[in-house]
Structure formats: structure tokens, C-alpha cells
PDB file of C-alpha atoms in Angstrom:
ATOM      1  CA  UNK A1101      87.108  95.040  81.481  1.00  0.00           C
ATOM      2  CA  UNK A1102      88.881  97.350  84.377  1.00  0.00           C
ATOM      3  CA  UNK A1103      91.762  98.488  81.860  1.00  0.00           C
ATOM      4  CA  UNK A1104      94.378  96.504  83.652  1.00  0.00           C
ATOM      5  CA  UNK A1105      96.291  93.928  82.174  1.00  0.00           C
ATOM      6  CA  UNK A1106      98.368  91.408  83.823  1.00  0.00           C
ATOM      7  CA  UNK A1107     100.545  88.345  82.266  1.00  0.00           C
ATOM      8  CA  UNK A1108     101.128  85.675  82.099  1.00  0.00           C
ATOM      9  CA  UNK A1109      97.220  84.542  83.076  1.00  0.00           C
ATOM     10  CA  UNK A1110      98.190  80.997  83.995  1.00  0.00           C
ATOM     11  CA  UNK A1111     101.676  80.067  85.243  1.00  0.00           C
ATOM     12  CA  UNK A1112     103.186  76.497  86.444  1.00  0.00           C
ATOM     13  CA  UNK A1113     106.829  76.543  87.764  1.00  0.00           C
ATOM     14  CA  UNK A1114     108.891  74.129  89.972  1.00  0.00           C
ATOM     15  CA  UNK A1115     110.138  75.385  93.457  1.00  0.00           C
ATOM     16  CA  UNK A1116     113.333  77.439  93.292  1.00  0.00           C
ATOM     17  CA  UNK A1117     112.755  79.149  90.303  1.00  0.00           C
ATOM     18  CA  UNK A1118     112.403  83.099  89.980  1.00  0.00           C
ATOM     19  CA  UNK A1119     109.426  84.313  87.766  1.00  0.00           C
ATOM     20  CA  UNK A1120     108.203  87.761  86.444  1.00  0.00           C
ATOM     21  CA  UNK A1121     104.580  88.828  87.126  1.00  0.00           C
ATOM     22  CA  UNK A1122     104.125  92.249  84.796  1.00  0.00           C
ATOM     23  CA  UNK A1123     101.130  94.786  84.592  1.00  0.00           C
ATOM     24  CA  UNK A1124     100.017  97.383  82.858  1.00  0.00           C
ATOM     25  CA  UNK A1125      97.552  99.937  84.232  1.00  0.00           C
ATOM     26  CA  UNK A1126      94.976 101.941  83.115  1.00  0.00           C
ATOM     27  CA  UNK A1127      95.613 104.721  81.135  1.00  0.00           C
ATOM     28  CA  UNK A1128      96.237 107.618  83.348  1.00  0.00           C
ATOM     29  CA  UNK A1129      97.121 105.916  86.589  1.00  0.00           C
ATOM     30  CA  UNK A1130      99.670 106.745  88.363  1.00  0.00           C
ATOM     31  CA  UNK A1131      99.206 103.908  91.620  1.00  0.00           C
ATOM     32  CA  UNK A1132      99.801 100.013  90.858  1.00  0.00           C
ATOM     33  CA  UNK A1133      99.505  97.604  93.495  1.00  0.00           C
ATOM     34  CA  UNK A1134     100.178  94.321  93.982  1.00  0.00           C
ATOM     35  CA  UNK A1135      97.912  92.002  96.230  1.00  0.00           C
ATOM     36  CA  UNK A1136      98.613  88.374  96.889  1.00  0.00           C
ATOM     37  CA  UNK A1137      94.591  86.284  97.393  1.00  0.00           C
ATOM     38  CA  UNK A1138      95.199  82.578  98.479  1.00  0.00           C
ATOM     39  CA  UNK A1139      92.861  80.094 100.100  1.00  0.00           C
ATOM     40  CA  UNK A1140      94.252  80.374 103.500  1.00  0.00           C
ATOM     41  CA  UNK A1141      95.370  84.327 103.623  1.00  0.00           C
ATOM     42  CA  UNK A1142      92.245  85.840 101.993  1.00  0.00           C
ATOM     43  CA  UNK A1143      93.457  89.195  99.998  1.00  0.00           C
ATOM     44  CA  UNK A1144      96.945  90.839 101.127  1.00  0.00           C
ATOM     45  CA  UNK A1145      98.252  93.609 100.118  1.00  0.00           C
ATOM     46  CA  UNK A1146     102.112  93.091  98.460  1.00  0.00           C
ATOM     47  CA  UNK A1147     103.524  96.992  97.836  1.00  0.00           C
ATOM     48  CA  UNK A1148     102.292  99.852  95.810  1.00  0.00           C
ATOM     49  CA  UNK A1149     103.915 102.137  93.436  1.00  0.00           C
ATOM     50  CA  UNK A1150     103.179 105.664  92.615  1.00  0.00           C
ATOM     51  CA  UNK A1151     104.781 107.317  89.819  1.00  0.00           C
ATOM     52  CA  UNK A1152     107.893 105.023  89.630  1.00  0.00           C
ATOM     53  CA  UNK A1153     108.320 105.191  93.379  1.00  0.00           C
ATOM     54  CA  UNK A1154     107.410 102.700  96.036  1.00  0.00           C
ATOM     55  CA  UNK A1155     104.489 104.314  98.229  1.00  0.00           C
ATOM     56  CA  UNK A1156     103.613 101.776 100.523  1.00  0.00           C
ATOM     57  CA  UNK A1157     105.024  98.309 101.718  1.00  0.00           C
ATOM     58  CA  UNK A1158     102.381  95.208 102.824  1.00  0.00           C
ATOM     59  CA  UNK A1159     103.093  91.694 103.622  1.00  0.00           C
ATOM     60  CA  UNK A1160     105.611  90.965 100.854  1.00  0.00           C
ATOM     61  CA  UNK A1161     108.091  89.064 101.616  1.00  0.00           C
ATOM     62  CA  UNK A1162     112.016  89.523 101.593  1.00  0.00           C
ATOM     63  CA  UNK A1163     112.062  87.215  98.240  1.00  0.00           C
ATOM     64  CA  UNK A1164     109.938  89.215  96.321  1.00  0.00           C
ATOM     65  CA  UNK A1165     110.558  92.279  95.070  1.00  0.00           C
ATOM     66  CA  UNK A1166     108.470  94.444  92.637  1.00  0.00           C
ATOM     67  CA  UNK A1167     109.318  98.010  90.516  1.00  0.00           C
ATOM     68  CA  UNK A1168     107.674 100.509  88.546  1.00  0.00           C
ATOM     69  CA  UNK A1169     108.993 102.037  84.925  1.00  0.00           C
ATOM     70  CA  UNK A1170     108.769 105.240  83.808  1.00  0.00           C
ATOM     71  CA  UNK A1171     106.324 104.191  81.478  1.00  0.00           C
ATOM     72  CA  UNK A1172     104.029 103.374  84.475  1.00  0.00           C
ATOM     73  CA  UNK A1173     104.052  99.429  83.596  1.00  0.00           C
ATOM     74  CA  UNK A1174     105.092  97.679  86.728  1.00  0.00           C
ATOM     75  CA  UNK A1175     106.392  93.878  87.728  1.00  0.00           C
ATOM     76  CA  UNK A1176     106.675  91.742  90.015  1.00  0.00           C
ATOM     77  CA  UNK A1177     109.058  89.232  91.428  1.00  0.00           C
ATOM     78  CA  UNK A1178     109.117  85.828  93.062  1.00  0.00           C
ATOM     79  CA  UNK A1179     112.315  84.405  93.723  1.00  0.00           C
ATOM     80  CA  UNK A1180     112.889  81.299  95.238  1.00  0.00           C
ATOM     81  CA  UNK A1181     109.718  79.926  95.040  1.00  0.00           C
ATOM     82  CA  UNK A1182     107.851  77.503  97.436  1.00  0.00           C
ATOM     83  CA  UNK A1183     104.896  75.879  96.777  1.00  0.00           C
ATOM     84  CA  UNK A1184     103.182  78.146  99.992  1.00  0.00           C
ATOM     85  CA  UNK A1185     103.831  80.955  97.162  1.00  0.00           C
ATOM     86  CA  UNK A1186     101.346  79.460  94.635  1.00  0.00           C
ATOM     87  CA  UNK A1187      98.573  81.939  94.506  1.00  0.00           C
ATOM     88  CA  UNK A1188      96.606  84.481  92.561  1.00  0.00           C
ATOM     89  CA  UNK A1189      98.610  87.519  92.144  1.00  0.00           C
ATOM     90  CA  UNK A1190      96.202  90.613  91.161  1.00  0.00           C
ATOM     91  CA  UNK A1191      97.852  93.947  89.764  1.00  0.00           C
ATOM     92  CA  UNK A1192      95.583  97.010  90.911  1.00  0.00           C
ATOM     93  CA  UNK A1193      96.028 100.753  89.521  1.00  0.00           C
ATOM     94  CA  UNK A1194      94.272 103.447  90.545  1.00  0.00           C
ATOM     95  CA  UNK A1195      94.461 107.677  89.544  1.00  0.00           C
ATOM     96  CA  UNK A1196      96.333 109.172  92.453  1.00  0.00           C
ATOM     97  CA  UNK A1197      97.464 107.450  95.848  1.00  0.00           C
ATOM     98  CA  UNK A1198      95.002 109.563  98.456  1.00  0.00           C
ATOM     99  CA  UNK A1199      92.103 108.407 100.257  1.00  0.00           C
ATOM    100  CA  UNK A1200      88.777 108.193  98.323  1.00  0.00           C
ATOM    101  CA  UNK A1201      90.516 106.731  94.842  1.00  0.00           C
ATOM    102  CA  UNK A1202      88.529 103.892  93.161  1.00  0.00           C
ATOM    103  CA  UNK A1203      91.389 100.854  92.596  1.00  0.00           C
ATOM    104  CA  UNK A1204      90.891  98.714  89.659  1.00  0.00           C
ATOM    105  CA  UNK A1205      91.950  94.876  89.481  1.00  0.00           C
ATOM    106  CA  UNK A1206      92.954  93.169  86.870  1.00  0.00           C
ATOM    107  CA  UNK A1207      92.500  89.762  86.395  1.00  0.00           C
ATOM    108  CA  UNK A1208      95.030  88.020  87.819  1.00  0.00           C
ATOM    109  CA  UNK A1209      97.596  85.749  87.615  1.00  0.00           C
ATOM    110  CA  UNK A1210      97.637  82.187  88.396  1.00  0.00           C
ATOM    111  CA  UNK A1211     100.441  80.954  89.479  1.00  0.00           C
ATOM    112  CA  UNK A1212     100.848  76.870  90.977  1.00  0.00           C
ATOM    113  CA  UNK A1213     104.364  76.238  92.276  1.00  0.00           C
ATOM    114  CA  UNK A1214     105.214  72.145  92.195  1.00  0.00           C
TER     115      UNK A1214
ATOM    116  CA  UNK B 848      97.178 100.068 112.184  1.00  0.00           C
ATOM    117  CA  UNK B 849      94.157 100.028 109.548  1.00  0.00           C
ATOM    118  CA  UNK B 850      92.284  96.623 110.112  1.00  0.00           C
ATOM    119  CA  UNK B 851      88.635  95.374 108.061  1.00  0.00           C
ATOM    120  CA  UNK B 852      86.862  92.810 110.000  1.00  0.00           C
ATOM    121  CA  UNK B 853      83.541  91.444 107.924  1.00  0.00           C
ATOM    122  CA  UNK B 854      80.691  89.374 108.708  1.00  0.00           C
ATOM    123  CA  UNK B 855      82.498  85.612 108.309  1.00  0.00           C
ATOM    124  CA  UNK B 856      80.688  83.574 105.540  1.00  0.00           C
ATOM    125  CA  UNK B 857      79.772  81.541 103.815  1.00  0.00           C
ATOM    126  CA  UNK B 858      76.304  82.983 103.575  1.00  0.00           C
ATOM    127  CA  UNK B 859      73.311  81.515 101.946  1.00  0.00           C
ATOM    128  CA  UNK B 860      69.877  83.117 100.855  1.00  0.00           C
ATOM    129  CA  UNK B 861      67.047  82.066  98.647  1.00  0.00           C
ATOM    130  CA  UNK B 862      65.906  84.575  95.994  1.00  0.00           C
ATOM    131  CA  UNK B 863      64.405  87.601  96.332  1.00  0.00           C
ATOM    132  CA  UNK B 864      65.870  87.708 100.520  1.00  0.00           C
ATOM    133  CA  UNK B 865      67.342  90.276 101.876  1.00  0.00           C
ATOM    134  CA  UNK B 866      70.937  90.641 102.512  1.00  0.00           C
ATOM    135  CA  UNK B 867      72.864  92.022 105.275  1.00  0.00           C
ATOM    136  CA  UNK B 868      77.206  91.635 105.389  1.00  0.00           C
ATOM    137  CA  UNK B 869      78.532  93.477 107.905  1.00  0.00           C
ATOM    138  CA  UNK B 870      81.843  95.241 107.773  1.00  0.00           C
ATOM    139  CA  UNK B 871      83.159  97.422 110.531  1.00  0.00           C
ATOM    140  CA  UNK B 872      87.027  98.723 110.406  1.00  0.00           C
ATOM    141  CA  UNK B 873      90.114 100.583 112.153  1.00  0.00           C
ATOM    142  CA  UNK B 874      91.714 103.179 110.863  1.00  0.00           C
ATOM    143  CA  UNK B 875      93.156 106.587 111.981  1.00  0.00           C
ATOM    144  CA  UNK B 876      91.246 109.234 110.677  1.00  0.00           C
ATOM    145  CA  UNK B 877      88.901 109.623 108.117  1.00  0.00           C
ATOM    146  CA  UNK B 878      89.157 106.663 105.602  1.00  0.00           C
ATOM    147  CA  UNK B 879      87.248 105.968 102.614  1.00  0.00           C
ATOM    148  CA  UNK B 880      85.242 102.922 102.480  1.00  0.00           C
ATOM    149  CA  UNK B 881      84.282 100.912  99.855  1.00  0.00           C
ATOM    150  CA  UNK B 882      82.740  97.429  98.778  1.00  0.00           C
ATOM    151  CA  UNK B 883      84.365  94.864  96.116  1.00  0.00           C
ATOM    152  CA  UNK B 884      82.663  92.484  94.162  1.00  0.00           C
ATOM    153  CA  UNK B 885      84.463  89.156  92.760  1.00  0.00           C
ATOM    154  CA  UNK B 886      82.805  86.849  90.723  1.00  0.00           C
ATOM    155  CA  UNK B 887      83.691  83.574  89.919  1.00  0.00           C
ATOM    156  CA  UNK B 888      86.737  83.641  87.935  1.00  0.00           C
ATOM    157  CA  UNK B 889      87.342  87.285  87.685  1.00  0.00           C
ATOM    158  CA  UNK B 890      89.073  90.102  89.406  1.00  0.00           C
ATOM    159  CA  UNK B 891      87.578  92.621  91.757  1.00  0.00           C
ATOM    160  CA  UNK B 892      85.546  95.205  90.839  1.00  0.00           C
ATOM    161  CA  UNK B 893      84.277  97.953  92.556  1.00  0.00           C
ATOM    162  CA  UNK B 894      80.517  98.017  93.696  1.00  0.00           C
ATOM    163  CA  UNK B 895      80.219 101.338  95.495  1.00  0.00           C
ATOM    164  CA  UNK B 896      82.288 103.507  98.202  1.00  0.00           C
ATOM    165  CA  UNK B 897      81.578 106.563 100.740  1.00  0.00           C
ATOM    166  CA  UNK B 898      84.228 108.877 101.074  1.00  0.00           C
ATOM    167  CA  UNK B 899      82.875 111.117 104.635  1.00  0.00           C
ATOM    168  CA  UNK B 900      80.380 110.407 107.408  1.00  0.00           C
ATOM    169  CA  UNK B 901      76.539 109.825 106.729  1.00  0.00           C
ATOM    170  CA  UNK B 902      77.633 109.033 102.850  1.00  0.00           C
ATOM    171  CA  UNK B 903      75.461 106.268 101.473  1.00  0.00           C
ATOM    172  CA  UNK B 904      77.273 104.315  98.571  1.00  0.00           C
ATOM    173  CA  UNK B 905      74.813 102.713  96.175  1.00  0.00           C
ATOM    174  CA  UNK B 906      75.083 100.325  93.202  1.00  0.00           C
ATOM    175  CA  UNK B 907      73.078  97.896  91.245  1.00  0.00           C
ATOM    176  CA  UNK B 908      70.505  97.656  94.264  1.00  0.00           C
ATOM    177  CA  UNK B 909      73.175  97.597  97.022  1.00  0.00           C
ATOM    178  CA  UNK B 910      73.851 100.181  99.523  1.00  0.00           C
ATOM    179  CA  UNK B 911      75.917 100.826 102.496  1.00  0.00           C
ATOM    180  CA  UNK B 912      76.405 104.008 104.577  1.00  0.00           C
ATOM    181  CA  UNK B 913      79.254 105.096 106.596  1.00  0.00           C
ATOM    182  CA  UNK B 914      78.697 104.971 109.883  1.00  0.00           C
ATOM    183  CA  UNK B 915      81.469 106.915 112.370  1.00  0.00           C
ATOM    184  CA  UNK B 916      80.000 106.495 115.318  1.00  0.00           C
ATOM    185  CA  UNK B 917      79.758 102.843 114.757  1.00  0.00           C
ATOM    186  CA  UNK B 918      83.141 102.473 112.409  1.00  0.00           C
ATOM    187  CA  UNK B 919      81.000 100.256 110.092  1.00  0.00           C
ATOM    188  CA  UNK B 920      79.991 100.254 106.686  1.00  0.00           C
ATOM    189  CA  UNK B 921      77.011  96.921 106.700  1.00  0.00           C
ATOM    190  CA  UNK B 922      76.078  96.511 102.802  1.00  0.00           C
ATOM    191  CA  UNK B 923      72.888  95.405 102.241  1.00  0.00           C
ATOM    192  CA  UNK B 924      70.488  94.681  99.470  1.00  0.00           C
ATOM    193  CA  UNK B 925      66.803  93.892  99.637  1.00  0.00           C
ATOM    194  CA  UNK B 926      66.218  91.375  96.839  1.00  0.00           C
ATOM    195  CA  UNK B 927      69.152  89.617  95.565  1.00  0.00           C
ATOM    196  CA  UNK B 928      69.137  87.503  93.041  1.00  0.00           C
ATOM    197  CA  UNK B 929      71.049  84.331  91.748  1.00  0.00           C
ATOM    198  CA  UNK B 930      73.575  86.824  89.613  1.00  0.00           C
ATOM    199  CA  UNK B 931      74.519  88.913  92.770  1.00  0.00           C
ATOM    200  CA  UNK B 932      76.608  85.177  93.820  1.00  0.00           C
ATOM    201  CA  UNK B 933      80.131  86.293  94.496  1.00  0.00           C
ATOM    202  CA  UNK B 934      82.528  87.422  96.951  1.00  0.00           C
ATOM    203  CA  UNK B 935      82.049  90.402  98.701  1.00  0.00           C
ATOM    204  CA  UNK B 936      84.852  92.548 100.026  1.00  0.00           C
ATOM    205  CA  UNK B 937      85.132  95.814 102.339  1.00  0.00           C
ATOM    206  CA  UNK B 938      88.046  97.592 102.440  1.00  0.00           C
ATOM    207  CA  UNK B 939      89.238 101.166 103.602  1.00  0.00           C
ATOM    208  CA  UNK B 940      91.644 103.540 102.296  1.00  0.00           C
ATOM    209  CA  UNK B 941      93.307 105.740 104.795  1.00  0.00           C
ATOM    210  CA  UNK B 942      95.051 109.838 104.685  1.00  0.00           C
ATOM    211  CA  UNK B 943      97.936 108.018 102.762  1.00  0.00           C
ATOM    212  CA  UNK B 944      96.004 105.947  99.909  1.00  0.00           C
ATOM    213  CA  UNK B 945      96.586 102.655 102.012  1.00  0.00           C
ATOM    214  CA  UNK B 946      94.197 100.490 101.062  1.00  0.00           C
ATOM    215  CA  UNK B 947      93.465  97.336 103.922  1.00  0.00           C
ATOM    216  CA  UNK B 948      90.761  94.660 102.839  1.00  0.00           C
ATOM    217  CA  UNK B 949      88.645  92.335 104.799  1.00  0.00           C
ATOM    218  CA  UNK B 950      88.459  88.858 104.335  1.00  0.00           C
ATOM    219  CA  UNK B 951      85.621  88.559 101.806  1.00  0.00           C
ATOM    220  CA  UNK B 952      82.451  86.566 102.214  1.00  0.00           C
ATOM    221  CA  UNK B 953      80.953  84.618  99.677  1.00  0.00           C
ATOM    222  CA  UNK B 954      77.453  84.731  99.122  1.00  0.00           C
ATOM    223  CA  UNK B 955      75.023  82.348  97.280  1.00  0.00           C
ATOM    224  CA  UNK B 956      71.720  82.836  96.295  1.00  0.00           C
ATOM    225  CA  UNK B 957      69.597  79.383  95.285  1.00  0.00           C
ATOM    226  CA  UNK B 958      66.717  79.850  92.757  1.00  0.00           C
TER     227      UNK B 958
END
């Protein structure tokens, strides 16, 4: 168990539709990140938070979008879903946002877009 | 910008082989390097990392050293064993705490 928790685990939606992705670090992190793994794209990185603010921007696309609370829990949006979207979304934390810091996964969530 | 390019899989060994994946990257200064582990079903976990030059991560058997001259980091194991079957990723984290993965290889080891 890495200490990161993501929900929903399993998700099935129909194209269009907006869902919520949310994840809750470790205790004591201060870095989430967001990573997209499919079939086809391997492991891409999405955007990553540090303390509430957006550090770092990867491969996410214009209809996602993705915040931190001051709490340090963080989500993640997918609007407008197509089925190319259905993937596993992993939430990632980490102590600090330099070099050398371990990241920790969680353990995904599923999500199938039909 | 950063970039991970690893040995392309699938790759599979008998027991008790020895294992090479190589993993060389491109990054602007002085990055840290580390290997991931996913097993089937699960999310990644970290096997070991270098953080400077000549460091040698090490983990459950595994090893890798950071090379500079060479811009790799090659894990390798001597003996695996059916258990070590998974996904293996390198990845680098740069100055900033950008972290850029490779594309994993999957490794299976038959009894």
C-alpha cells in the first residue's frame, strides 16, 4: 500500500459525459500528479500540483482539467469524453517537487468510455 | 526536452537467467533516475533510483548505476525469478521535479 488513494477504482460512462477522478495523497506530500497509461500511449504524464498550485503541465488535453485543495486532495477532470479517453488514470504524490523525490502511485482508476 | 527511451519488450527468460533492460535518457542537467515496478493489476512502485553520477541503485536483487558518460541507467538482475514478472519502467526527474517515463517493458520469467 503506497498511501495514495484514488476513486472511483472502476468507472463505465457513455461518450459526452464529464466525470471526476479524485485523490488523496500521502500524508505529508505536497506534489500530486496525474498520469494517463493506455495500451497504445504507454505512461503520460497529465499535470502536477504542488501545494495547491499547478507545477508542471504534460500531455493533457484542453478537455481535461485537474486542481488541487488546500487540504492537498486533488481531482481530476474529463469532459467530453471519447472512447480514445478510456484508460487507467494513476494519481502520484510525492514530498517536495525537486529532482531526486521518490513518487508514489496509487492504484488507479479504470475508466471504459462506450 | 527530457526523453526515456528503454530496451523495447516483451522480454522472456527462464528462471534463474540473468536480466539486462536497458534504459538510456535526455535531460538537461543532472536528473535523477529511477526504476518502476508494475505488477499485474497494481500501480507502480518504486524499485530503486540514483540521484548523481557513479550512484548504484539497488533493490530486491536488482541494480542499476548511473552512467553520465553514457546517459543510461541498464537495470539488471542476475537470477530472476517467476515473482520478478512485471513491467518495468525508467524514468528521470529533472532540476524542476519533472518526472518523464519510458515506455515500460514487460518481462516474464517461465518456471
Amino acid at each position: 500500500d503506497s498511501g495514495v488513494t484514488q476513486t472511483p477504482k472502476h468507472l463505465i460512462t457513455a461518450t459526452g459525459q464529464r466525470v471526476t477522478l479524485r485523490c488523496s495523497p500521502r500524508s505529508g506530500d505536497l506534489s500530486v500528479y496525474w498520469y494517463q497509461q493506455s495500451l497504445d500511449q504507454g505512461l503520460q504524464f497529465l499535470i502536477q500540483y504542488y501545494n495547491g498550485e499547478e507545477r508542471a503541465k504534460g500531455n493533457i488535453l484542453e478537455r481535461f482539467s485537474a486542481q488541487q485543495f488546500p487540504d492537498l486532495h486533488s481531482e481530476l477532470n474529463l469532459s467530453s469524453l471519447e472512447l480514445g479517453d478510456s484508460a487507467l488514470y494513476f494519481c502520484a504524490s510525492s514530498v517536495a517537487s525537486n529532482s531526486g523525490n521518490t513518487i508514489y502511485f496509487g492504484e488507479g482508476s479504470w475508466l471504459t468510455v462506450v | 526536452g527530457n526523453s526515456v527511451t528503454q530496451m523495447e519488450g516483451p522480454v522472456t527468460l527462464s528462471e534463474e537467467a540473468f536480466l539486462t533492460i536497458n534504459c538510456t535518457y535526455t535531460a538537461t542537467g543532472y536528473p535523477s533516475l529511477f526504476w518502476y515496478v508494475q505488477y499485474p493489476g497494481e500501480g507502480l512502485q518504486l524499485l530503486l533510483k540514483a540521484t548523481k553520477a557513479d550512484d548504484k541503485g539497488s533493490n530486491k536483487g536488482f541494480e542499476a548505476t548511473y552512467r553520465k558518460e553514457t546517459t543510461s541507467f541498464h537495470l539488471e538482475k542476475g537470477s530472476v525469478q517467476v515473482s520478478d514478472s512485471a513491467v518495468y519502467f525508467c524514468a528521470l526527474s529533472d532540476y524542476a521535479g519533472k518526472s518523464t517515463f519510458g515506455d515500460g517493458t514487460t518481462l516474464t520469467v517461465k518456471p
